[in-house]
Amino acid sequence: MSKSNFTRRGLLKTSAMAGGALAMPTIYDGSVWADAHSGYLNAPTGSTVTLGFNVPQSGPYADEGADELRAYELAVEHLNGGGDGGMMNTFSSKALKGNGILGKKVEFVTGDTQTKSDAARASAKSMIEKDGAIMITGGSSSGVAVAVQGLCQEAGVIFMAGLTHSNDTTGKDKKANGFRHFFNGYMSAAALAPVLKARYGTDRTAYHLTADYTWGWTQQESIQAATEAMGWKTANNVLTPLATTDFSSYVAPVLNSGADVLVLNHYGGNMVNSLTSAVQFGLREKQVNGKNFEIVVPLYSRLMAKGAGENVKGIFGSTNWHWSLTDEGSKAFVKSFGEKYGFPPSQAAHTCYVQTMLYADAAERAGTFNPCGIVEALEGFKFDGLGNGATEYRAEDHQCFKDVLVVKGKDNPTSEFDLLEIVEITPRAQVEYAVDHPMFAGGDLGSCNPGA
C-alpha cells in the first residue's frame, strides 16, 4: 500500500464488506482533512475545479476516444446536477450530491493523445500547467496510459486511467498517483481459457499476431500462458506495428503455419483491419489438422464489432462491460447515455464515466482534492452499483478487481449495436492474482505525490 505524506488520523473509513453486504463509507468533516492535506498542486481557489480529459481524437483508437469524451461530458453534467444523475443514483456510496465536487462546479479541458505516448504526455502536461487540471484521465492505449501515469506521478496530480489493458499499467509501471478501473490482459486470459477449452478442445495450435507495444506484449504473454496450460501449442507470435493498416502480409504466412487458431492481439482499428484481412484470406472457411479454423480476439469492444461487421460472428473475446447488462447501474448508465447521444455506450465510455465518478466520490469522502487524500480514499475501497457488481480497488497496486465478461459475436444481431452476446460472466475469484505474480512483478507503487 502506498504511504502518503500525511497521517490518516482515523479521519476516513472506506466502505467494507460485512457479512456479504456492502457497508457504506463514513464521511467526516472535510475541514479536518483540508487542514491535514494543505499544500498541493493546482488547489482550486475559486468556485470551480478543472479536470483534464486526455483521449485519442485521432489515430487508430479515435472511435474509442470519441466515446470516452461523450462519457466524460455526461459525467460532468451529472456531477453538476444536470440530467437524471445516471449512476450517481445506483452507486453504493452516497457522497455525491449533484453540486459539483466539494461544492465546486466541475469544468474540463480536453486533449488529443493521438494514440502516441509523447503527444499524450505533452497534452497532459499542458492541461496541468496551463489549465490547472487537478486530475487527468483518459486514453485508449496502454502505452499512452503508462506514459501519462508516469507524468502525473512526477507532477503531483491523480491519474484515473481510461481504457488500458496492459498488465504493466498496474504491474511494473504502477504508480501511487495512478488508478485503473479497467481489467487487464491476465484477467482476459483467465476468463477466456476455460471457454476456449470447452468450445475448441485442448489439441489446438495457435498463431498470434500482436500489436507491438506494452499492451500487445502482455496480452499475448497472458493468453499464450493460459492456453498452453490447457494443452494448446503456439506456432508463432508475430509483432505488428501500431500504425499498420494493411495486415495481408502478416496474415498470409498463417495459411501454411500448421496453426488452426489465429489469435488477434489487436484493438480498435487494428483489430478491424486484421480480422478483415483474415476473412479475406479465407481463414474462417479453412480446415486444418481436421478441425475448423478459429479466430480469437482476446479484447473485444462494441465499437470494434461494429467496424468489423459480419466478420465478428461467432468469434470469442472478453470485455470489461457491455451495455446489455441488466443490473441497475448498467441500466441507469445506458439510459442516460442513450438519451443524450442516441445510441448505447461502449466499454470505453463506461470505464471513463465510472473513473470520473470514483474520483469525485473519493474527493467528497476525503474532504479534499489533495492527491494524497484521494489515494487514501481509493485504496482498498469496495463499492457496487457502477455496472460491474461488487468491485474493489486493491490497495497494493491500485487495480480494480471485479467480474469479467466473455463474449462472442452474435450470429443474428437485431441492430447495428446488438453485435455481441455475453456467454459467461467470469467471477472475480477466477481472474484474481497475487500482487507479486511474475506477470506483474517489478516496479514500485511508491508514495503519493501532492506536487507541492
Short mmCIF file of C-alpha atoms in Angstrom, two decimals:
data_model
loop_
_atom_site.label_atom_id
_atom_site.label_comp_id
_atom_site.label_asym_id
_atom_site.label_seq_id
_atom_site.Cartn_x
_atom_site.Cartn_y
_atom_site.Cartn_z
CA MET A 1 0.00 0.00 0.00
CA SER A 2 1.27 3.44 -0.82
CA LYS A 3 2.00 5.75 2.09
CA SER A 4 1.01 9.38 1.88
CA ASN A 5 2.97 12.26 3.36
CA PHE A 6 0.14 12.72 5.82
CA THR A 7 -1.30 10.69 8.64
CA ARG A 8 -4.74 9.19 8.25
CA ARG A 9 -5.56 10.05 11.90
CA GLY A 10 -8.68 7.90 11.71
CA LEU A 11 -10.46 10.55 9.68
CA LEU A 12 -11.69 8.38 6.84
CA LYS A 13 -13.05 4.88 6.62
CA THR A 14 -13.62 3.37 3.21
CA SER A 15 -16.53 1.01 2.76
CA ALA A 16 -16.14 -2.63 3.58
CA MET A 17 -17.91 -5.91 3.03
CA ALA A 18 -19.59 -7.05 6.20
CA GLY A 19 -21.36 -10.37 6.17
CA GLY A 20 -21.50 -10.21 2.38
CA ALA A 21 -23.19 -6.82 2.35
CA LEU A 22 -21.62 -3.57 1.27
CA ALA A 23 -21.17 -1.22 4.18
CA MET A 24 -21.45 2.47 3.49
CA PRO A 25 -18.38 4.70 3.68
CA THR A 26 -18.14 7.00 6.64
CA ILE A 27 -17.68 10.66 5.72
CA TYR A 28 -16.00 13.08 8.10
CA ASP A 29 -15.71 16.83 8.33
CA GLY A 30 -13.88 18.00 5.22
CA SER A 31 -12.29 20.90 7.06
CA VAL A 32 -10.22 18.49 9.14
CA TRP A 33 -8.98 16.76 6.02
CA ALA A 34 -8.23 20.09 4.37
CA ASP A 35 -6.03 21.03 7.32
CA ALA A 36 -4.21 17.72 7.18
CA HIS A 37 -3.72 17.88 3.41
CA SER A 38 -2.79 21.52 2.86
CA GLY A 39 -0.34 22.44 0.12
CA TYR A 40 -0.82 20.65 -3.20
CA LEU A 41 -0.60 21.38 -6.91
CA ASN A 42 -3.47 23.22 -8.63
CA ALA A 43 -5.55 23.52 -5.47
CA PRO A 44 -8.84 25.14 -6.56
CA THR A 45 -9.20 28.66 -5.18
CA GLY A 46 -12.42 29.79 -6.82
CA SER A 47 -15.85 28.28 -7.34
CA THR A 48 -14.76 25.74 -9.98
CA VAL A 49 -12.46 22.76 -10.30
CA THR A 50 -10.88 21.64 -13.61
CA LEU A 51 -10.48 18.06 -14.80
CA GLY A 52 -8.35 17.08 -17.80
CA PHE A 53 -9.78 14.60 -20.33
CA ASN A 54 -6.96 13.24 -22.49
CA VAL A 55 -8.35 10.99 -25.22
CA PRO A 56 -7.36 9.80 -28.72
CA GLN A 57 -9.20 12.14 -31.05
CA SER A 58 -7.05 10.90 -33.95
CA GLY A 59 -5.14 7.71 -34.70
CA PRO A 60 -6.19 4.03 -34.69
CA TYR A 61 -8.17 4.31 -31.43
CA ALA A 62 -10.07 7.50 -32.29
CA ASP A 63 -13.50 5.81 -32.22
CA GLU A 64 -12.87 4.75 -28.64
CA GLY A 65 -11.67 8.25 -27.77
CA ALA A 66 -14.81 9.86 -29.13
CA ASP A 67 -16.98 7.65 -26.95
CA GLU A 68 -14.77 8.31 -23.93
CA LEU A 69 -15.24 12.04 -24.39
CA ARG A 70 -19.01 11.61 -24.59
CA ALA A 71 -18.95 9.73 -21.29
CA TYR A 72 -16.77 12.35 -19.60
CA GLU A 73 -19.13 15.12 -20.65
CA LEU A 74 -22.08 13.11 -19.32
CA ALA A 75 -20.29 12.52 -16.01
CA VAL A 76 -19.60 16.24 -15.62
CA GLU A 77 -23.24 17.00 -16.37
CA HIS A 78 -24.35 14.57 -13.66
CA LEU A 79 -21.80 15.79 -11.12
CA ASN A 80 -23.03 19.35 -11.63
CA GLY A 81 -26.65 18.36 -11.06
CA GLY A 82 -27.79 18.06 -14.66
CA GLY A 83 -29.62 15.25 -16.40
CA ASP A 84 -31.05 12.31 -14.48
CA GLY A 85 -27.95 11.68 -12.37
CA GLY A 86 -27.12 8.39 -14.07
CA MET A 87 -25.15 6.00 -11.88
CA MET A 88 -24.95 8.50 -9.05
CA ASN A 89 -28.38 7.07 -8.17
CA THR A 90 -27.18 3.45 -8.06
CA PHE A 91 -23.65 3.94 -6.65
CA SER A 92 -23.31 2.30 -3.22
CA SER A 93 -21.51 5.38 -1.92
CA LYS A 94 -23.87 8.31 -1.40
CA ALA A 95 -21.26 11.05 -1.03
CA LEU A 96 -22.06 12.74 -4.36
CA LYS A 97 -24.89 15.25 -4.21
CA GLY A 98 -25.03 16.76 -7.70
CA ASN A 99 -23.45 20.02 -6.55
CA GLY A 100 -20.10 19.53 -8.28
CA ILE A 101 -17.19 18.21 -6.25
CA LEU A 102 -16.80 19.59 -2.74
CA GLY A 103 -19.25 22.31 -3.72
CA LYS A 104 -17.21 23.46 -6.72
CA LYS A 105 -18.66 23.34 -10.22
CA VAL A 106 -16.79 20.88 -12.42
CA GLU A 107 -15.21 22.23 -15.58
CA PHE A 108 -12.99 20.35 -18.01
CA VAL A 109 -10.38 20.72 -20.72
CA THR A 110 -9.60 18.17 -23.40
CA GLY A 111 -6.52 16.99 -25.27
CA ASP A 112 -5.72 14.67 -28.17
CA THR A 113 -3.34 11.83 -27.29
CA GLN A 114 -3.13 10.89 -31.00
CA THR A 115 -2.57 7.34 -29.64
CA LYS A 116 1.06 8.41 -29.19
CA SER A 117 2.86 8.48 -25.84
CA ASP A 118 4.82 11.68 -26.48
CA ALA A 119 1.75 13.57 -27.71
CA ALA A 120 -0.27 12.30 -24.74
CA ARG A 121 2.36 13.44 -22.23
CA ALA A 122 2.59 16.85 -23.89
CA SER A 123 -1.18 17.22 -23.82
CA ALA A 124 -1.44 16.20 -20.17
CA LYS A 125 1.45 18.49 -19.22
CA SER A 126 -0.31 21.43 -20.86
CA MET A 127 -3.57 20.73 -19.08
CA ILE A 128 -1.78 20.54 -15.73
CA GLU A 129 0.49 23.56 -16.18
CA LYS A 130 -1.67 25.90 -18.28
CA ASP A 131 -5.22 24.91 -17.41
CA GLY A 132 -4.76 23.98 -13.76
CA ALA A 133 -6.20 20.48 -14.14
CA ILE A 134 -6.21 18.72 -10.79
CA MET A 135 -6.87 15.26 -12.24
CA ILE A 136 -6.03 13.73 -15.62
CA THR A 137 -7.98 10.83 -17.07
CA GLY A 138 -8.46 9.07 -20.40
CA GLY A 139 -6.59 7.20 -23.09
CA SER A 140 -7.29 4.07 -25.12
CA SER A 141 -3.71 2.85 -25.39
CA SER A 142 -1.68 1.27 -22.60
CA GLY A 143 1.47 2.89 -23.98
CA VAL A 144 -0.25 6.23 -23.51
CA ALA A 145 -1.59 5.27 -20.08
CA VAL A 146 1.83 4.22 -18.78
CA ALA A 147 3.43 7.42 -20.10
CA VAL A 148 0.76 9.76 -18.73
CA GLN A 149 0.59 7.91 -15.42
CA GLY A 150 4.32 8.48 -15.00
CA LEU A 151 3.93 12.16 -15.83
CA CYS A 152 1.11 12.59 -13.31
CA GLN A 153 3.18 10.91 -10.63
CA GLU A 154 6.05 13.31 -11.31
CA ALA A 155 3.78 16.36 -11.47
CA GLY A 156 1.71 15.55 -8.42
CA VAL A 157 -1.80 15.02 -9.78
CA ILE A 158 -4.08 11.99 -9.81
CA PHE A 159 -4.33 9.87 -12.97
CA MET A 160 -7.56 7.91 -13.37
CA ALA A 161 -6.70 5.61 -16.26
CA GLY A 162 -9.19 5.18 -19.08
CA LEU A 163 -9.06 2.18 -21.38
CA THR A 164 -5.72 0.48 -20.66
CA HIS A 165 -5.42 -3.31 -20.70
CA SER A 166 -1.67 -3.96 -20.37
CA ASN A 167 -0.58 -5.87 -17.28
CA ASP A 168 2.17 -3.27 -16.88
CA THR A 169 -0.18 -0.38 -16.03
CA THR A 170 -0.75 -1.81 -12.56
CA GLY A 171 2.28 -4.10 -12.73
CA LYS A 172 5.84 -2.96 -13.28
CA ASP A 173 4.71 0.58 -14.20
CA LYS A 174 2.24 1.11 -11.35
CA LYS A 175 2.32 4.47 -9.58
CA ALA A 176 0.83 5.72 -6.30
CA ASN A 177 -0.99 8.58 -8.07
CA GLY A 178 -2.50 6.24 -10.68
CA PHE A 179 -5.64 4.06 -10.56
CA ARG A 180 -7.12 1.61 -13.08
CA HIS A 181 -10.77 0.54 -13.15
CA PHE A 182 -10.42 -1.39 -16.45
CA PHE A 183 -9.36 -5.04 -16.39
CA ASN A 184 -6.09 -6.38 -17.86
CA GLY A 185 -4.54 -8.98 -20.13
CA TYR A 186 -4.13 -11.57 -17.40
CA MET A 187 -7.79 -11.28 -16.48
CA SER A 188 -8.88 -11.66 -20.11
CA ALA A 189 -6.82 -14.82 -20.47
CA ALA A 190 -8.02 -16.28 -17.18
CA ALA A 191 -11.64 -15.72 -18.21
CA LEU A 192 -11.27 -16.85 -21.82
CA ALA A 193 -9.19 -20.00 -21.45
CA PRO A 194 -11.88 -22.23 -19.90
CA VAL A 195 -14.41 -21.13 -22.54
CA LEU A 196 -11.95 -21.81 -25.39
CA LYS A 197 -11.16 -25.21 -23.90
CA ALA A 198 -14.85 -26.12 -23.72
CA ARG A 199 -15.59 -24.93 -27.28
CA TYR A 200 -12.42 -25.86 -29.16
CA GLY A 201 -10.76 -28.58 -27.08
CA THR A 202 -7.21 -28.93 -25.81
CA ASP A 203 -5.48 -30.11 -29.00
CA ARG A 204 -5.03 -26.80 -30.77
CA THR A 205 -2.15 -24.82 -32.29
CA ALA A 206 -2.30 -21.02 -32.13
CA TYR A 207 -0.67 -18.35 -34.28
CA HIS A 208 -0.52 -14.90 -32.69
CA LEU A 209 -0.48 -11.50 -34.37
CA THR A 210 0.37 -8.96 -31.70
CA ALA A 211 0.38 -5.16 -31.51
CA ASP A 212 3.98 -4.16 -30.92
CA TYR A 213 3.73 -2.20 -27.68
CA THR A 214 3.15 -2.82 -23.99
CA TRP A 215 -0.49 -3.89 -24.27
CA GLY A 216 0.09 -6.34 -27.11
CA TRP A 217 3.14 -7.86 -25.41
CA THR A 218 1.41 -8.55 -22.11
CA GLN A 219 -1.89 -9.61 -23.68
CA GLN A 220 -0.07 -12.14 -25.85
CA GLU A 221 2.02 -13.41 -22.95
CA SER A 222 -1.13 -13.86 -20.87
CA ILE A 223 -3.24 -15.68 -23.47
CA GLN A 224 -0.33 -17.91 -24.55
CA ALA A 225 0.36 -18.94 -20.96
CA ALA A 226 -3.32 -19.65 -20.28
CA THR A 227 -3.89 -21.66 -23.47
CA GLU A 228 -0.65 -23.62 -23.21
CA ALA A 229 -1.58 -24.52 -19.64
CA MET A 230 -4.67 -26.28 -21.02
CA GLY A 231 -2.72 -28.10 -23.75
CA TRP A 232 -2.57 -25.75 -26.73
CA LYS A 233 0.65 -25.26 -28.68
CA THR A 234 1.95 -21.95 -30.05
CA ALA A 235 3.14 -21.95 -33.66
CA ASN A 236 4.38 -18.36 -33.80
CA ASN A 237 3.98 -14.85 -32.42
CA VAL A 238 4.49 -12.02 -34.92
CA LEU A 239 4.64 -8.39 -33.78
CA THR A 240 2.80 -5.77 -35.87
CA PRO A 241 3.44 -2.00 -35.70
CA LEU A 242 0.59 0.03 -34.21
CA ALA A 243 0.40 2.18 -37.35
CA THR A 244 -0.27 -0.83 -39.61
CA THR A 245 -3.43 -0.63 -41.70
CA ASP A 246 -2.85 -3.44 -44.23
CA PHE A 247 -2.31 -6.77 -42.47
CA SER A 248 -2.26 -9.01 -45.55
CA SER A 249 1.49 -9.62 -45.35
CA TYR A 250 1.09 -10.70 -41.72
CA VAL A 251 -1.93 -12.94 -42.33
CA ALA A 252 -0.61 -14.77 -45.42
CA PRO A 253 2.03 -16.82 -43.52
CA VAL A 254 -0.67 -18.19 -41.21
CA LEU A 255 -2.03 -20.28 -44.09
CA ASN A 256 0.95 -22.65 -44.12
CA SER A 257 1.95 -22.43 -40.46
CA GLY A 258 0.14 -25.55 -39.27
CA ALA A 259 -1.91 -23.43 -36.87
CA ASP A 260 -5.65 -23.96 -36.55
CA VAL A 261 -6.35 -20.87 -34.40
CA LEU A 262 -5.42 -17.24 -35.11
CA VAL A 263 -5.24 -15.05 -32.01
CA LEU A 264 -5.52 -11.36 -32.86
CA ASN A 265 -3.91 -9.40 -30.05
CA HIS A 266 -5.12 -6.21 -31.71
CA TYR A 267 -7.53 -3.47 -30.66
CA GLY A 268 -9.56 -0.71 -32.27
CA GLY A 269 -8.95 -0.07 -35.95
CA ASN A 270 -6.07 -2.56 -35.92
CA MET A 271 -8.39 -5.40 -34.95
CA VAL A 272 -10.97 -4.38 -37.57
CA ASN A 273 -8.32 -4.38 -40.30
CA SER A 274 -6.52 -7.57 -39.26
CA LEU A 275 -9.78 -9.51 -38.86
CA THR A 276 -10.98 -8.26 -42.24
CA SER A 277 -7.73 -9.43 -43.82
CA ALA A 278 -8.00 -12.85 -42.15
CA VAL A 279 -11.52 -13.30 -43.51
CA GLN A 280 -10.44 -12.18 -46.99
CA PHE A 281 -7.75 -14.87 -46.94
CA GLY A 282 -10.48 -17.43 -46.27
CA LEU A 283 -9.23 -18.50 -42.85
CA ARG A 284 -12.71 -18.92 -41.42
CA GLU A 285 -13.59 -21.43 -44.15
CA LYS A 286 -10.41 -23.48 -43.75
CA GLN A 287 -9.95 -26.82 -42.07
CA VAL A 288 -6.55 -27.53 -40.53
CA ASN A 289 -5.49 -30.63 -38.63
CA GLY A 290 -9.01 -32.00 -39.15
CA LYS A 291 -10.56 -29.05 -37.32
CA ASN A 292 -12.36 -25.89 -38.32
CA PHE A 293 -10.00 -22.92 -38.28
CA GLU A 294 -10.94 -20.49 -35.49
CA ILE A 295 -10.15 -16.85 -34.69
CA VAL A 296 -9.96 -15.39 -31.18
CA VAL A 297 -9.94 -11.70 -30.23
CA PRO A 298 -8.90 -11.55 -26.54
CA LEU A 299 -10.04 -7.93 -26.02
CA TYR A 300 -13.35 -7.01 -27.62
CA SER A 301 -15.46 -3.88 -27.80
CA ARG A 302 -18.79 -2.97 -29.34
CA LEU A 303 -17.12 -0.30 -31.44
CA MET A 304 -14.69 -2.84 -32.88
CA ALA A 305 -17.52 -5.25 -33.57
CA LYS A 306 -19.40 -2.53 -35.42
CA GLY A 307 -16.33 -1.73 -37.51
CA ALA A 308 -15.72 -5.37 -38.40
CA GLY A 309 -19.37 -6.07 -39.25
CA GLU A 310 -20.35 -9.64 -40.07
CA ASN A 311 -16.76 -10.81 -39.66
CA VAL A 312 -17.18 -10.96 -35.87
CA LYS A 313 -19.93 -13.56 -35.90
CA GLY A 314 -19.07 -16.45 -33.62
CA ILE A 315 -15.69 -15.04 -32.54
CA PHE A 316 -14.91 -15.17 -28.82
CA GLY A 317 -13.28 -12.48 -26.73
CA SER A 318 -13.54 -10.68 -23.41
CA THR A 319 -14.80 -7.30 -22.35
CA ASN A 320 -14.87 -5.15 -19.22
CA TRP A 321 -18.56 -4.24 -19.54
CA HIS A 322 -21.40 -4.40 -22.04
CA TRP A 323 -24.46 -2.26 -22.47
CA SER A 324 -26.82 -5.28 -22.41
CA LEU A 325 -26.14 -5.98 -18.72
CA THR A 326 -29.29 -5.77 -16.63
CA ASP A 327 -28.01 -4.60 -13.23
CA GLU A 328 -29.42 -1.29 -12.03
CA GLY A 329 -26.16 0.62 -12.53
CA SER A 330 -25.74 -0.51 -16.13
CA LYS A 331 -29.38 0.22 -16.95
CA ALA A 332 -29.09 3.72 -15.48
CA PHE A 333 -25.93 4.49 -17.45
CA VAL A 334 -27.29 3.10 -20.74
CA LYS A 335 -30.46 5.16 -20.28
CA SER A 336 -28.58 8.40 -19.56
CA PHE A 337 -26.06 7.91 -22.34
CA GLY A 338 -28.67 6.77 -24.87
CA GLU A 339 -30.96 9.71 -24.20
CA LYS A 340 -28.10 12.16 -24.64
CA TYR A 341 -26.40 10.64 -27.67
CA GLY A 342 -28.92 8.33 -29.35
CA PHE A 343 -27.02 5.04 -29.05
CA PRO A 344 -25.64 2.76 -26.31
CA PRO A 345 -22.23 3.36 -24.72
CA SER A 346 -19.10 1.30 -25.28
CA GLN A 347 -16.95 -0.27 -22.57
CA ALA A 348 -14.51 2.64 -23.07
CA ALA A 349 -17.30 5.09 -22.29
CA HIS A 350 -18.34 3.08 -19.25
CA THR A 351 -14.91 2.86 -17.61
CA CYS A 352 -14.26 6.58 -18.18
CA TYR A 353 -17.60 7.61 -16.70
CA VAL A 354 -17.00 5.35 -13.70
CA GLN A 355 -13.47 6.66 -13.15
CA THR A 356 -14.76 10.23 -13.07
CA MET A 357 -17.41 9.28 -10.51
CA LEU A 358 -14.89 7.37 -8.40
CA TYR A 359 -12.52 10.34 -8.33
CA ALA A 360 -15.30 12.77 -7.39
CA ASP A 361 -16.60 10.41 -4.72
CA ALA A 362 -13.10 9.96 -3.25
CA ALA A 363 -12.67 13.73 -3.01
CA GLU A 364 -16.02 14.07 -1.27
CA ARG A 365 -15.26 11.31 1.21
CA ALA A 366 -11.77 12.68 1.88
CA GLY A 367 -12.91 16.28 2.06
CA THR A 368 -10.01 17.43 -0.12
CA PHE A 369 -8.66 17.49 -3.67
CA ASN A 370 -5.16 16.75 -2.37
CA PRO A 371 -3.83 13.73 -4.28
CA CYS A 372 -2.75 12.07 -1.04
CA GLY A 373 -6.27 12.35 0.32
CA ILE A 374 -7.65 10.87 -2.91
CA VAL A 375 -5.17 7.98 -2.75
CA GLU A 376 -6.13 7.14 0.82
CA ALA A 377 -9.83 7.29 -0.04
CA LEU A 378 -9.47 4.94 -3.04
CA GLU A 379 -7.02 2.38 -1.65
CA GLY A 380 -8.98 -0.69 -0.57
CA PHE A 381 -12.29 0.99 -1.46
CA LYS A 382 -15.12 -1.50 -2.01
CA PHE A 383 -18.18 -0.43 -3.92
CA ASP A 384 -21.11 -1.57 -6.03
CA GLY A 385 -23.76 -0.10 -8.31
CA LEU A 386 -21.47 1.05 -11.13
CA GLY A 387 -22.15 -1.75 -13.60
CA ASN A 388 -19.63 -4.44 -12.64
CA GLY A 389 -21.11 -5.78 -9.42
CA ALA A 390 -19.08 -5.80 -6.22
CA THR A 391 -15.71 -4.19 -7.00
CA GLU A 392 -12.57 -3.40 -5.03
CA TYR A 393 -9.67 -1.03 -5.67
CA ARG A 394 -6.81 -3.17 -4.34
CA ALA A 395 -4.56 -1.02 -2.18
CA GLU A 396 -1.29 -2.69 -3.10
CA ASP A 397 -1.38 -1.98 -6.85
CA HIS A 398 -4.42 0.27 -7.49
CA GLN A 399 -6.06 -2.33 -9.75
CA CYS A 400 -9.84 -2.83 -9.64
CA PHE A 401 -10.99 -6.42 -9.17
CA LYS A 402 -14.42 -7.47 -10.38
CA ASP A 403 -16.17 -9.99 -12.64
CA VAL A 404 -15.07 -10.28 -16.30
CA LEU A 405 -17.32 -10.85 -19.31
CA VAL A 406 -16.64 -13.44 -22.01
CA VAL A 407 -18.48 -12.50 -25.19
CA LYS A 408 -18.81 -13.62 -28.80
CA GLY A 409 -20.01 -12.03 -31.98
CA LYS A 410 -23.74 -12.60 -32.42
CA ASP A 411 -24.84 -14.84 -35.25
CA ASN A 412 -28.12 -12.98 -35.71
CA PRO A 413 -27.82 -9.40 -34.45
CA THR A 414 -31.02 -7.41 -34.24
CA SER A 415 -29.41 -3.98 -34.77
CA GLU A 416 -26.12 -2.29 -35.51
CA PHE A 417 -25.48 -2.13 -31.76
CA ASP A 418 -26.61 -5.65 -30.87
CA LEU A 419 -23.41 -7.29 -32.10
CA LEU A 420 -22.00 -9.10 -29.05
CA GLU A 421 -23.60 -11.58 -26.69
CA ILE A 422 -22.41 -12.38 -23.20
CA VAL A 423 -21.65 -16.10 -22.96
CA GLU A 424 -20.20 -16.10 -19.46
CA ILE A 425 -19.77 -13.79 -16.50
CA THR A 426 -16.49 -14.96 -15.01
CA PRO A 427 -16.40 -14.45 -11.23
CA ARG A 428 -13.75 -12.20 -9.76
CA ALA A 429 -12.13 -15.10 -7.88
CA GLN A 430 -11.21 -16.79 -11.19
CA VAL A 431 -9.30 -13.77 -12.52
CA GLU A 432 -7.52 -12.65 -9.33
CA TYR A 433 -3.77 -12.96 -8.87
CA ALA A 434 -1.17 -12.17 -6.24
CA VAL A 435 0.46 -8.74 -6.21
CA ASP A 436 3.85 -10.38 -6.82
CA HIS A 437 2.67 -12.58 -9.71
CA PRO A 438 5.52 -12.85 -12.27
CA MET A 439 3.50 -11.10 -14.98
CA PHE A 440 3.14 -8.07 -12.69
CA ALA A 441 6.49 -8.16 -10.94
CA GLY A 442 8.89 -5.25 -10.82
CA GLY A 443 8.30 -1.58 -10.26
CA ASP A 444 7.28 0.15 -7.09
CA LEU A 445 3.99 1.81 -6.24
CA GLY A 446 5.91 4.40 -4.26
CA SER A 447 4.38 7.26 -2.31
CA CYS A 448 1.68 9.67 -3.33
CA ASN A 449 2.98 12.98 -4.68
CA PRO A 450 0.88 16.09 -3.91
CA GLY A 451 3.04 18.18 -6.22
CA ALA A 452 3.79 20.95 -3.75
#
